PDB file of C-alpha atoms in Angstrom:
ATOM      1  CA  UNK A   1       0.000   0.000   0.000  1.00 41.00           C
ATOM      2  CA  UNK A   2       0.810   3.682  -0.551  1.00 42.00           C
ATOM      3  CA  UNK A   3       2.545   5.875   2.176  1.00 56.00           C
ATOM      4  CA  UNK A   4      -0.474   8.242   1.209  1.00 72.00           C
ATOM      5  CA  UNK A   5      -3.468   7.273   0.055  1.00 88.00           C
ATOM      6  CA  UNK A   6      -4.848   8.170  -3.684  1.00 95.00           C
ATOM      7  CA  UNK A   7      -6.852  10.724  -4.127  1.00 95.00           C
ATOM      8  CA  UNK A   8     -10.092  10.408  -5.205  1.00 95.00           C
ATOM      9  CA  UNK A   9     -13.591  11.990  -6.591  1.00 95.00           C
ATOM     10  CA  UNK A  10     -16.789  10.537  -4.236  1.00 94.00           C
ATOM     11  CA  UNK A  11     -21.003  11.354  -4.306  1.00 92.00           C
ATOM     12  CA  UNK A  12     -21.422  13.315  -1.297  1.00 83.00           C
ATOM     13  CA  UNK A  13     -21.568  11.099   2.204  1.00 67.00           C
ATOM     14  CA  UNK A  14     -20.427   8.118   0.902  1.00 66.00           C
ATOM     15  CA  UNK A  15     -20.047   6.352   4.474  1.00 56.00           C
ATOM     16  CA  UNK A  16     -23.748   6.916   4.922  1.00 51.00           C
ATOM     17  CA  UNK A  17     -24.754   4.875   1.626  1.00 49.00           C
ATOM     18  CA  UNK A  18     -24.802   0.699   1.512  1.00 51.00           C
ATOM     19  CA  UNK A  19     -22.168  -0.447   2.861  1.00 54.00           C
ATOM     20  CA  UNK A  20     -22.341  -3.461   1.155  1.00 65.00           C
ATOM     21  CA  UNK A  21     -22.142  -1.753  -1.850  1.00 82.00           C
ATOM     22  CA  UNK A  22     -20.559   0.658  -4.175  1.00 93.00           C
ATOM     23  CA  UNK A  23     -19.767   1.492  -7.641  1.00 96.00           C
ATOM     24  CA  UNK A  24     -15.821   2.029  -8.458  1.00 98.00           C
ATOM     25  CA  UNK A  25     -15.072   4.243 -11.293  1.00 98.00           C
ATOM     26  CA  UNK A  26     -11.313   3.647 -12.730  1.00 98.00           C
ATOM     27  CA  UNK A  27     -10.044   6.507 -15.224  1.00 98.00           C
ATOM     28  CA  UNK A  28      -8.971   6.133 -18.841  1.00 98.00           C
ATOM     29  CA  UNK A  29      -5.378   7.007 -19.758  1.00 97.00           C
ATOM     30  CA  UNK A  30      -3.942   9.837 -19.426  1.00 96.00           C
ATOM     31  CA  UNK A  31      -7.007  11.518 -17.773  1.00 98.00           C
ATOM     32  CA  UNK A  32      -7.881  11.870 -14.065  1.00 98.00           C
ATOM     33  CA  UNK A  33     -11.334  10.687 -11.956  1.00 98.00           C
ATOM     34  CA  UNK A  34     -12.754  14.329 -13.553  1.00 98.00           C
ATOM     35  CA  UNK A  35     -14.029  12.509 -16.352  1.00 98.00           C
ATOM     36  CA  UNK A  36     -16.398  10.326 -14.054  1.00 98.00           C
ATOM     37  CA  UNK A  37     -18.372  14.168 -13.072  1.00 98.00           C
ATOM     38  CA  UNK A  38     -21.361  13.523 -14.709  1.00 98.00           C
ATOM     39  CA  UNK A  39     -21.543  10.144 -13.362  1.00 98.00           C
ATOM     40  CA  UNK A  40     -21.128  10.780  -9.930  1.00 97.00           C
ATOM     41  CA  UNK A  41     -23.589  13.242 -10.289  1.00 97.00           C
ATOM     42  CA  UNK A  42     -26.323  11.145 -11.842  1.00 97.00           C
ATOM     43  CA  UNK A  43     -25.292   7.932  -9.446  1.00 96.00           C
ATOM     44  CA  UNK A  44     -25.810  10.685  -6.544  1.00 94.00           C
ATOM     45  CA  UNK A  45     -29.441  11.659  -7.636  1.00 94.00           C
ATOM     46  CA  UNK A  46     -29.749   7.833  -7.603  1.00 94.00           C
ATOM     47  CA  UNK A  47     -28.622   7.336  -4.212  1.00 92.00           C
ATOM     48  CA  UNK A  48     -26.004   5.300  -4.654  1.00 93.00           C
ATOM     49  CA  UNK A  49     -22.229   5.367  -3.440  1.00 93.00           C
ATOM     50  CA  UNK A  50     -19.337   5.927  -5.816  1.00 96.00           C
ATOM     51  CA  UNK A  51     -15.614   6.900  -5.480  1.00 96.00           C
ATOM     52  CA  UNK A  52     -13.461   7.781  -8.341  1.00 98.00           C
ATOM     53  CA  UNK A  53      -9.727   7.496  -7.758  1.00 98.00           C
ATOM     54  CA  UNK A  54      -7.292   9.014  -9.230  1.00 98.00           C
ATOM     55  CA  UNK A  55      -4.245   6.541 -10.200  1.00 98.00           C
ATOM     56  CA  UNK A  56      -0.702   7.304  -9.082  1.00 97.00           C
ATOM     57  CA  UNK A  57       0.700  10.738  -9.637  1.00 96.00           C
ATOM     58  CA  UNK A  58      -2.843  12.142 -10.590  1.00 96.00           C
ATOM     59  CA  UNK A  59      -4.314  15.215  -8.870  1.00 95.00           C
ATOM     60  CA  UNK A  60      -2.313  14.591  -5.645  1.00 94.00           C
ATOM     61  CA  UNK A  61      -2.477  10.524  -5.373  1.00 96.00           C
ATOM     62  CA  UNK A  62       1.409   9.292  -4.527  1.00 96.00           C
ATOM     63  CA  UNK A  63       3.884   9.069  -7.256  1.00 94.00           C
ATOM     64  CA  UNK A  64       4.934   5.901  -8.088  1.00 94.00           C
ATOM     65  CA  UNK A  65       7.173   4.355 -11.090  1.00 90.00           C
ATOM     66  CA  UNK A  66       7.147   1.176 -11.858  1.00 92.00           C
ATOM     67  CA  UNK A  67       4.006   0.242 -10.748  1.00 97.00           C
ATOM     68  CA  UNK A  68       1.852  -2.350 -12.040  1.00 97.00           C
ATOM     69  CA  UNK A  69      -2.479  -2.983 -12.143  1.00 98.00           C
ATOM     70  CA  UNK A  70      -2.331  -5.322  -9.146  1.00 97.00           C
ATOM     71  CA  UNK A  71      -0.387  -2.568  -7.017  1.00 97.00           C
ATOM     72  CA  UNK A  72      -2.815  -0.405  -7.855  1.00 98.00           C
ATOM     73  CA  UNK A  73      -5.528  -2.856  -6.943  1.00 98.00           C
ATOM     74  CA  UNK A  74      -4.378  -3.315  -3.581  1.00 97.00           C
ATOM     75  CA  UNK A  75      -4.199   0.207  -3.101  1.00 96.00           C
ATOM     76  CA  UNK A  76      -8.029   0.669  -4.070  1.00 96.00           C
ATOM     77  CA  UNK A  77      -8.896  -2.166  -1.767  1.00 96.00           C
ATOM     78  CA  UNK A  78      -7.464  -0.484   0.983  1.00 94.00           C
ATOM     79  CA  UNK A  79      -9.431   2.832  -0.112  1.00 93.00           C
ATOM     80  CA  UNK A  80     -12.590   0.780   0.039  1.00 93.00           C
ATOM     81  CA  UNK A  81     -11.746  -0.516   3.230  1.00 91.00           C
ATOM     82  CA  UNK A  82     -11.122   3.211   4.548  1.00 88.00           C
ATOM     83  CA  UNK A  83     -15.061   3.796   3.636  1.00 86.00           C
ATOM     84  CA  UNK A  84     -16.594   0.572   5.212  1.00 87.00           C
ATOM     85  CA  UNK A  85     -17.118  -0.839   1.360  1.00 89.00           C
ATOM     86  CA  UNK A  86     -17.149  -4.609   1.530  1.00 89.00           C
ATOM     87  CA  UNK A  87     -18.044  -4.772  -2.224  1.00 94.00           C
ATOM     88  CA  UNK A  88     -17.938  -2.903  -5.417  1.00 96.00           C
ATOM     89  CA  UNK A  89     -19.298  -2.613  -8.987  1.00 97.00           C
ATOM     90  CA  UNK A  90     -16.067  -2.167 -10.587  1.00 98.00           C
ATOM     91  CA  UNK A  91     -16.230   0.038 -13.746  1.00 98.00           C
ATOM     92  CA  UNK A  92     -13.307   0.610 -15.523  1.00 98.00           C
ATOM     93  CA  UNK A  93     -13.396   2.373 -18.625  1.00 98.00           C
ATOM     94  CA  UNK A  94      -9.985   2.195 -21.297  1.00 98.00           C
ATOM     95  CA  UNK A  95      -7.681   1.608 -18.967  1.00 98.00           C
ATOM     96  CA  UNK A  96      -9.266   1.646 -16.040  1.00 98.00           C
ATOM     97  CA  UNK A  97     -10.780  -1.667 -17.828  1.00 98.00           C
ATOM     98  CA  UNK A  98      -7.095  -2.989 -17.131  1.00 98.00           C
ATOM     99  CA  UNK A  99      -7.397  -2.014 -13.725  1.00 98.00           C
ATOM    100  CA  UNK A 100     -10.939  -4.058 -13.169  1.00 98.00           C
ATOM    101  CA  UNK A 101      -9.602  -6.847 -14.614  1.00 98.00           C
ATOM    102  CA  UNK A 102      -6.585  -6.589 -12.181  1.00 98.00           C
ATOM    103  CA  UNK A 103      -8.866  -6.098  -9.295  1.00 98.00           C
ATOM    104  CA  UNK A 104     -11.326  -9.073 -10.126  1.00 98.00           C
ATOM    105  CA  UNK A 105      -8.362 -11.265 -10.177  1.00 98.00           C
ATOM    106  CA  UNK A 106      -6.941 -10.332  -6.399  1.00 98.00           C
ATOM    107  CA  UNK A 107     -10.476  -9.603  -5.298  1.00 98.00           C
ATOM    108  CA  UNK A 108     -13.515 -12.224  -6.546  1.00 98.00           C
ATOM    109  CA  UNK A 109     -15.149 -11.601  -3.468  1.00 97.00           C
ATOM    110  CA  UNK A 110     -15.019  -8.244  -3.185  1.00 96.00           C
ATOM    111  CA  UNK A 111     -16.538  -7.686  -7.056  1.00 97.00           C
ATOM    112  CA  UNK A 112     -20.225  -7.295  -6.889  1.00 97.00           C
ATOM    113  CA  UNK A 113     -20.061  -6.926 -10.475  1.00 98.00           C
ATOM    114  CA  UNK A 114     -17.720  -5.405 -12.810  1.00 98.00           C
ATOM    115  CA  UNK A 115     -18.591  -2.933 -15.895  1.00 98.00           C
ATOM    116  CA  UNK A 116     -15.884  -3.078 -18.685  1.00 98.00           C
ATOM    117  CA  UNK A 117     -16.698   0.296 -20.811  1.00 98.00           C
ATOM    118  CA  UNK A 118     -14.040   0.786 -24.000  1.00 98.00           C
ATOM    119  CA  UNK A 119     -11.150  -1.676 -23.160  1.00 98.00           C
ATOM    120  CA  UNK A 120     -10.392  -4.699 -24.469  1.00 97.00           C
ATOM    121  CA  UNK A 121      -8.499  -8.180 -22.568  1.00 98.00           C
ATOM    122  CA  UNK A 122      -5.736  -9.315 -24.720  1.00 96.00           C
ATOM    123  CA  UNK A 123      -2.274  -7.969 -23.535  1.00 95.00           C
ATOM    124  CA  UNK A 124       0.146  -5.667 -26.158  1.00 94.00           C
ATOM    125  CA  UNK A 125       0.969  -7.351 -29.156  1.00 92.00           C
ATOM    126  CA  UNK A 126       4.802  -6.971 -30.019  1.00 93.00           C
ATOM    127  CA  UNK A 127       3.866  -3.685 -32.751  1.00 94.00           C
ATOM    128  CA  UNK A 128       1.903  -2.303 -29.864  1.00 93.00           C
ATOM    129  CA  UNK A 129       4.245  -2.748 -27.491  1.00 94.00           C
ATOM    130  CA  UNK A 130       6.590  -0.954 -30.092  1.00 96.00           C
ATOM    131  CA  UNK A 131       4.265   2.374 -30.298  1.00 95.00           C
ATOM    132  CA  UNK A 132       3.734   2.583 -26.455  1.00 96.00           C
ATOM    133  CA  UNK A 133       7.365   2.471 -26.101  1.00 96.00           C
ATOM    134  CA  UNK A 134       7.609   5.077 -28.930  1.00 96.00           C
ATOM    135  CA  UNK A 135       4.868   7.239 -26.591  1.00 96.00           C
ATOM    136  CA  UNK A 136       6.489   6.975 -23.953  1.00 96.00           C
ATOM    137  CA  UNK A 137       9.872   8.363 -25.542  1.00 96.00           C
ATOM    138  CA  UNK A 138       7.766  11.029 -26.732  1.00 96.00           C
ATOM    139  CA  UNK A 139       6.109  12.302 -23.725  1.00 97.00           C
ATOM    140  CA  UNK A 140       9.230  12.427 -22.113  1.00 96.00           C
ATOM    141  CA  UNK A 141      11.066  14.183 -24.558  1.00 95.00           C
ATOM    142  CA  UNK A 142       7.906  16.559 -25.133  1.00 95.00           C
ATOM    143  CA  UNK A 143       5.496  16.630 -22.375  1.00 95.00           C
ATOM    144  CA  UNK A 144       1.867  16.214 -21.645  1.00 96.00           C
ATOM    145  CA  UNK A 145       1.572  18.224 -25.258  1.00 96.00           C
ATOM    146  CA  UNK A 146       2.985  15.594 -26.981  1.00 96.00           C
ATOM    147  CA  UNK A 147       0.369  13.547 -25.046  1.00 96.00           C
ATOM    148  CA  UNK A 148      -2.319  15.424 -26.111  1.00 96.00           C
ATOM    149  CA  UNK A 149      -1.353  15.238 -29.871  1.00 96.00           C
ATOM    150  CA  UNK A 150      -1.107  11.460 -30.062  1.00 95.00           C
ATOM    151  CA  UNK A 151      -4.263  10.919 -28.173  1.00 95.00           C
ATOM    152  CA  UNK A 152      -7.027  13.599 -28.499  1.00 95.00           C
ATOM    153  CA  UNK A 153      -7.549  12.514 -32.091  1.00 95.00           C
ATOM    154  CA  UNK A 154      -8.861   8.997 -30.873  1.00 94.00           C
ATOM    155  CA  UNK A 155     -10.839   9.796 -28.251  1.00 97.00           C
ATOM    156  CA  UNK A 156     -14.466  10.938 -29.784  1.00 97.00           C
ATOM    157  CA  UNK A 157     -16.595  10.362 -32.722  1.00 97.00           C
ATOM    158  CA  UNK A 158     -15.758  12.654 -35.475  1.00 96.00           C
ATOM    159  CA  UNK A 159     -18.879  14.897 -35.619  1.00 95.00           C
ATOM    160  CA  UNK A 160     -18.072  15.879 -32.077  1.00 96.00           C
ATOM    161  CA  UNK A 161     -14.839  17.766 -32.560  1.00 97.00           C
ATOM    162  CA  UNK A 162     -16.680  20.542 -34.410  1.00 96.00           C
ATOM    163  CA  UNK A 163     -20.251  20.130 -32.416  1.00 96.00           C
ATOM    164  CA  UNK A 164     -19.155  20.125 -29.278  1.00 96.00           C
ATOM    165  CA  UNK A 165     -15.615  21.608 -29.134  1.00 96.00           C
ATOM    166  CA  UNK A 166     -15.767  22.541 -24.824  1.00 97.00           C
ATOM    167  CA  UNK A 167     -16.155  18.733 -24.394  1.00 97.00           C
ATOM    168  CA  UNK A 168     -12.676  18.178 -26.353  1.00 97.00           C
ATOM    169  CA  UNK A 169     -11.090  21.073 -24.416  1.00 97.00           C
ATOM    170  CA  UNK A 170     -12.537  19.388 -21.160  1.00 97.00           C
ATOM    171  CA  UNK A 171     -10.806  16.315 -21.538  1.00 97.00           C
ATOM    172  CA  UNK A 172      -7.384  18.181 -23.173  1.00 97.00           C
ATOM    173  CA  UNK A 173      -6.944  20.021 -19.995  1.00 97.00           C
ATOM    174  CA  UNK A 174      -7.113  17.236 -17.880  1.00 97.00           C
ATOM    175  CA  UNK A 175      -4.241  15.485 -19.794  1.00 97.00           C
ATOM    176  CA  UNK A 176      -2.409  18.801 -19.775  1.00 96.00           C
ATOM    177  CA  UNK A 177      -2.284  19.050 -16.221  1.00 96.00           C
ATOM    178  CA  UNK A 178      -0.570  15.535 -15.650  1.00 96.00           C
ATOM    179  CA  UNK A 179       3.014  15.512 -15.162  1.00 96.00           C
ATOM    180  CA  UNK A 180       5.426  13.575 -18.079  1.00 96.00           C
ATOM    181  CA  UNK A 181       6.478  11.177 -14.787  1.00 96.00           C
ATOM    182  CA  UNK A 182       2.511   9.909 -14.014  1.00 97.00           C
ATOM    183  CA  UNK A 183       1.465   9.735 -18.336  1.00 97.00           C
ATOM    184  CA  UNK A 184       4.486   7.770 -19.057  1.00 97.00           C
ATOM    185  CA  UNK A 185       4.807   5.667 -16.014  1.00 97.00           C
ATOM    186  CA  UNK A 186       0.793   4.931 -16.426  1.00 97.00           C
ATOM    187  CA  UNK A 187       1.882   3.993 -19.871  1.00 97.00           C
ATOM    188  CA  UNK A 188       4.180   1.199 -18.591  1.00 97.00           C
ATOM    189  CA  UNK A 189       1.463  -0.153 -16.530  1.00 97.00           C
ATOM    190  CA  UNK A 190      -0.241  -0.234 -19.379  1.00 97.00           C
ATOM    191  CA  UNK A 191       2.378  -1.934 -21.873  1.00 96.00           C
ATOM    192  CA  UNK A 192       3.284  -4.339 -19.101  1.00 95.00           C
ATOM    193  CA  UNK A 193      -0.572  -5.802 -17.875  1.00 97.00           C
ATOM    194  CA  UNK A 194      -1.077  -9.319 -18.012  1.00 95.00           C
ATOM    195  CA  UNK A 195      -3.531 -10.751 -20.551  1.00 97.00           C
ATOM    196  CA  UNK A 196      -6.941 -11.325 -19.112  1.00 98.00           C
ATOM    197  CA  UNK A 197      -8.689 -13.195 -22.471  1.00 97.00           C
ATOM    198  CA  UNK A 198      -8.069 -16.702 -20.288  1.00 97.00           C
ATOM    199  CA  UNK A 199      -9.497 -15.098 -17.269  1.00 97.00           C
ATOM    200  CA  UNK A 200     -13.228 -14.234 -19.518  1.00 98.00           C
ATOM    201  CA  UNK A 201     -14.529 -17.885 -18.485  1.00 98.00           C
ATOM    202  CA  UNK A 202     -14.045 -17.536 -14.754  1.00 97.00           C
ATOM    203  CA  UNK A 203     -15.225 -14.586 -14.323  1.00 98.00           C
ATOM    204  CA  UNK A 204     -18.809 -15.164 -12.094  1.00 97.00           C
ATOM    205  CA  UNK A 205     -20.033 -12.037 -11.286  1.00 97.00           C
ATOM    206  CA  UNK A 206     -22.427  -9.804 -13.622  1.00 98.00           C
ATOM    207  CA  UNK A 207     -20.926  -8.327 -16.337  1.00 98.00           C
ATOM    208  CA  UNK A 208     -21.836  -5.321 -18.583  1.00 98.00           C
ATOM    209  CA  UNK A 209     -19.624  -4.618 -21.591  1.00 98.00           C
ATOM    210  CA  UNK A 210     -20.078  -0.600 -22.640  1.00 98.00           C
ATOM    211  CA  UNK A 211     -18.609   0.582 -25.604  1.00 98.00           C
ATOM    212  CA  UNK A 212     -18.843   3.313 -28.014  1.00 98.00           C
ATOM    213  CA  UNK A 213     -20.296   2.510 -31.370  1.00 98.00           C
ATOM    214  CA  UNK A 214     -18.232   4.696 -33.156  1.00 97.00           C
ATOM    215  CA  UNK A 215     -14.779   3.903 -31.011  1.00 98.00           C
ATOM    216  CA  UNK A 216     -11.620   3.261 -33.355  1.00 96.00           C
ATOM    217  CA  UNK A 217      -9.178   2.357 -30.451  1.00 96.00           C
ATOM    218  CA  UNK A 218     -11.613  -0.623 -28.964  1.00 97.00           C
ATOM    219  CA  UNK A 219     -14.213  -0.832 -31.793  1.00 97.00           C
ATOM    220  CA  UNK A 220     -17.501  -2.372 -31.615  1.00 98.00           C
ATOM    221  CA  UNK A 221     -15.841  -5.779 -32.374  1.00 98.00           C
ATOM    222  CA  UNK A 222     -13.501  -5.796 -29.483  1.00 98.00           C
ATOM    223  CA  UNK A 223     -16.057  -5.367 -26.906  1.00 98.00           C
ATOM    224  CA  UNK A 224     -18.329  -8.527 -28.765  1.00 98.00           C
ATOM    225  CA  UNK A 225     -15.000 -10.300 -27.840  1.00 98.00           C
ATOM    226  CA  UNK A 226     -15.040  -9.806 -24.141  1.00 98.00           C
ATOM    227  CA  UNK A 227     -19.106 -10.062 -23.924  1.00 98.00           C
ATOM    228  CA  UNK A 228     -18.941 -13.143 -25.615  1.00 98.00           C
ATOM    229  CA  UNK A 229     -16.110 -14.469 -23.684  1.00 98.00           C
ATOM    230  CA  UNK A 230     -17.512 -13.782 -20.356  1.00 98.00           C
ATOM    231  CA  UNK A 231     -21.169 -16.212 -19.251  1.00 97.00           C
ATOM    232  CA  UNK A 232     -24.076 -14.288 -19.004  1.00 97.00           C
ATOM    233  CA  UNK A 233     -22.173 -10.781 -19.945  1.00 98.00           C
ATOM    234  CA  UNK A 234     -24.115  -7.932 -21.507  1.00 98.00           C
ATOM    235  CA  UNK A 235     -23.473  -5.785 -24.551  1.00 98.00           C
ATOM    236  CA  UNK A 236     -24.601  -2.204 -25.040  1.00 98.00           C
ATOM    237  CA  UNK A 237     -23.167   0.257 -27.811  1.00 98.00           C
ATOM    238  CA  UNK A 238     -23.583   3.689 -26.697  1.00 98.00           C
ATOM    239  CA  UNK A 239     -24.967   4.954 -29.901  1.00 97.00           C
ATOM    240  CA  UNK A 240     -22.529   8.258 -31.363  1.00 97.00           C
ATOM    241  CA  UNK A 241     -19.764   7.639 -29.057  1.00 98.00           C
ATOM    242  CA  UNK A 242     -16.618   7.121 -29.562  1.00 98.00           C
ATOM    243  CA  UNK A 243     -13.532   5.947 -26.876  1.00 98.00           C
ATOM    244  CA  UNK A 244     -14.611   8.149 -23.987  1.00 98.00           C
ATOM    245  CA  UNK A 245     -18.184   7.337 -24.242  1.00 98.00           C
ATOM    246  CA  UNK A 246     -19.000   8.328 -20.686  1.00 98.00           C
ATOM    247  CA  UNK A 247     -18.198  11.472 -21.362  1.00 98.00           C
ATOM    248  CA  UNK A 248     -19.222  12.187 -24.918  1.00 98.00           C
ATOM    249  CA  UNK A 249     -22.761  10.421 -24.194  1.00 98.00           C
ATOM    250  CA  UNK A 250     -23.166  10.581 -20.191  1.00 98.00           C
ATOM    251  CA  UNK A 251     -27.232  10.358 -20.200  1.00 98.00           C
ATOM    252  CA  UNK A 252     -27.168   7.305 -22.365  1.00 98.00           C
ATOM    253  CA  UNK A 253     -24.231   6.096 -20.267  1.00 98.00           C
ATOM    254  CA  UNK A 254     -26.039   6.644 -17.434  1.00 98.00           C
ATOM    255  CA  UNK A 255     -28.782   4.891 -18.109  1.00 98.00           C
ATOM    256  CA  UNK A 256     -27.040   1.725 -19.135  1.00 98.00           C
ATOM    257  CA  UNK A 257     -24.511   1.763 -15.790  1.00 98.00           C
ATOM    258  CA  UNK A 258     -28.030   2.263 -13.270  1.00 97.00           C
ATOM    259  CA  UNK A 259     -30.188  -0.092 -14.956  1.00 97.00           C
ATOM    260  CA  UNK A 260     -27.070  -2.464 -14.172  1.00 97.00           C
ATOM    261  CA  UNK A 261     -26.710  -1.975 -10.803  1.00 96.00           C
ATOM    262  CA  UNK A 262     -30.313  -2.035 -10.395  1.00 93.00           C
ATOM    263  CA  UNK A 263     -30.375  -5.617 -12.070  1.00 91.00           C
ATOM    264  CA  UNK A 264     -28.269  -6.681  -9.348  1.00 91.00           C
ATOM    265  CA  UNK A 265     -30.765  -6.676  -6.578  1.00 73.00           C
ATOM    266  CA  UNK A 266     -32.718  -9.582  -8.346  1.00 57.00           C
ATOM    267  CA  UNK A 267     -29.182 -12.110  -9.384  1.00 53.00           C
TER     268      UNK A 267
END
């Protein structure tokens, strides 16, 4: 565990909600628990607990280099622990995906369900491994900037970039505020995860797969993959999104993430 404890984005008076119960929202790369707003918002009207951390280096959590998914795993069990959180719905969207997987691997028990939005369960192949290594020279050489040029491009549908440009800025501010140390040692985590495609069949919790319908980095196909791979997963496209889909489409999002917790009071 971390000397300090990550920080984090919650709904108001989270130790007064279930504590049996509550939903874990896991950032996409290089971002911050910001882009889970509008979700903690609408999971607040709903009355139910959420916490957004913010992974290492990220709006005040610890630094750390080297760090892997199962470090940071621990370190979010221990934050659930500090609210009196025996069990989560683990969402994870992009990377944070990663993250869930890494979680429901150390922590069956503690997984009430898990919601895999945007992400995908094979591990780097070698070419991929080669551009993330190529990033990662980049950002360091250039900065959060160079960041923001390699990934903004990939991140919404293309109609959005001209309709709704504050939603672009949003989400380029939050990668500009990130040091080079926390995007490229995030990156790492990310190049080194293990492969969870033989973990799909085990997994015995409720699943829902999210993805955007109009996502180039996990497309439409990727996230069939997963749903398919997992027993008794769901699949729903959010319709005109692309990678960040929570963000780009939050009511439809929305919808889709409580109507899945809801489902879980009758499994």
């Amino acid at each position: 565990m971390s000397e300090r404890m990550l920080t984090s984005r919650t709904t108001k008076d989270i130790s007064s909600h279930r504590a049996d119960h509550t939903v874990l929202l896991l950032h996409a790369f290089p971002l911050s628990a910001a882009m889970w707003d509008e979700q903690l918002r609408a999971l607040e009207d709903a009355g139910i607990a959420a916490i957004a951390p913010n992974a290492y280096g990220i709006e005040g959590s610890p630094e750390k280099t080297d760090w892997t998914f199962e470090e940071y795993a621990s370190d979010i069990a221990a934050m659930l622990d500090g609210t009196g959180c025996e069990k989560a719905t683990v969402a994870g969207l992009s990377m944070g995906g990663y993250q869930a997987f890494a979680f429901y691997r150390l922590y069956p028990e503690r997984t009430a369900s898990l919601v895999l939005c945007d992400t995908r369960a094979e591990a780097d192949a070698p070419e991929a491994v080669r551009q993330r290594q190529e990033f990662i020279e980049a950002v360091e050489t250039g900065g959060p900037g160079e960041a923001v040029r390699r990934m903004m491009p990939n991140y919404f549908a293309p109609a959005t970039y001209t309709s709704d440009p504050s939603l672009v800025d949003r989400a380029e501010a939050m990668i500009t505020r990130q040091s080079r140390a926390a995007i490229t040692s995030a990156m790492k985590a990310i190049m080194n995860r293990a492969d969870a495609t033989a973990l799909l069949p085990d997994i015995a919790c409720p699943v829902l797969v999210l993805n955007g319908s109009e996502d180039r980095l996990t497309t439409p196909e990727t996230a069939r993959a997963i749903a398919s791979g997992i027993p008794g997963a769901r699949l729903e496209l959010v319709e005109n999104a692309g990678h960040l889909s929570n963000m780009e489409r939050p009511e439809a999002f929305n919808r889709a993430l409580i109507d899945h917790i809801g489902r879980l009071e009758t499994h």
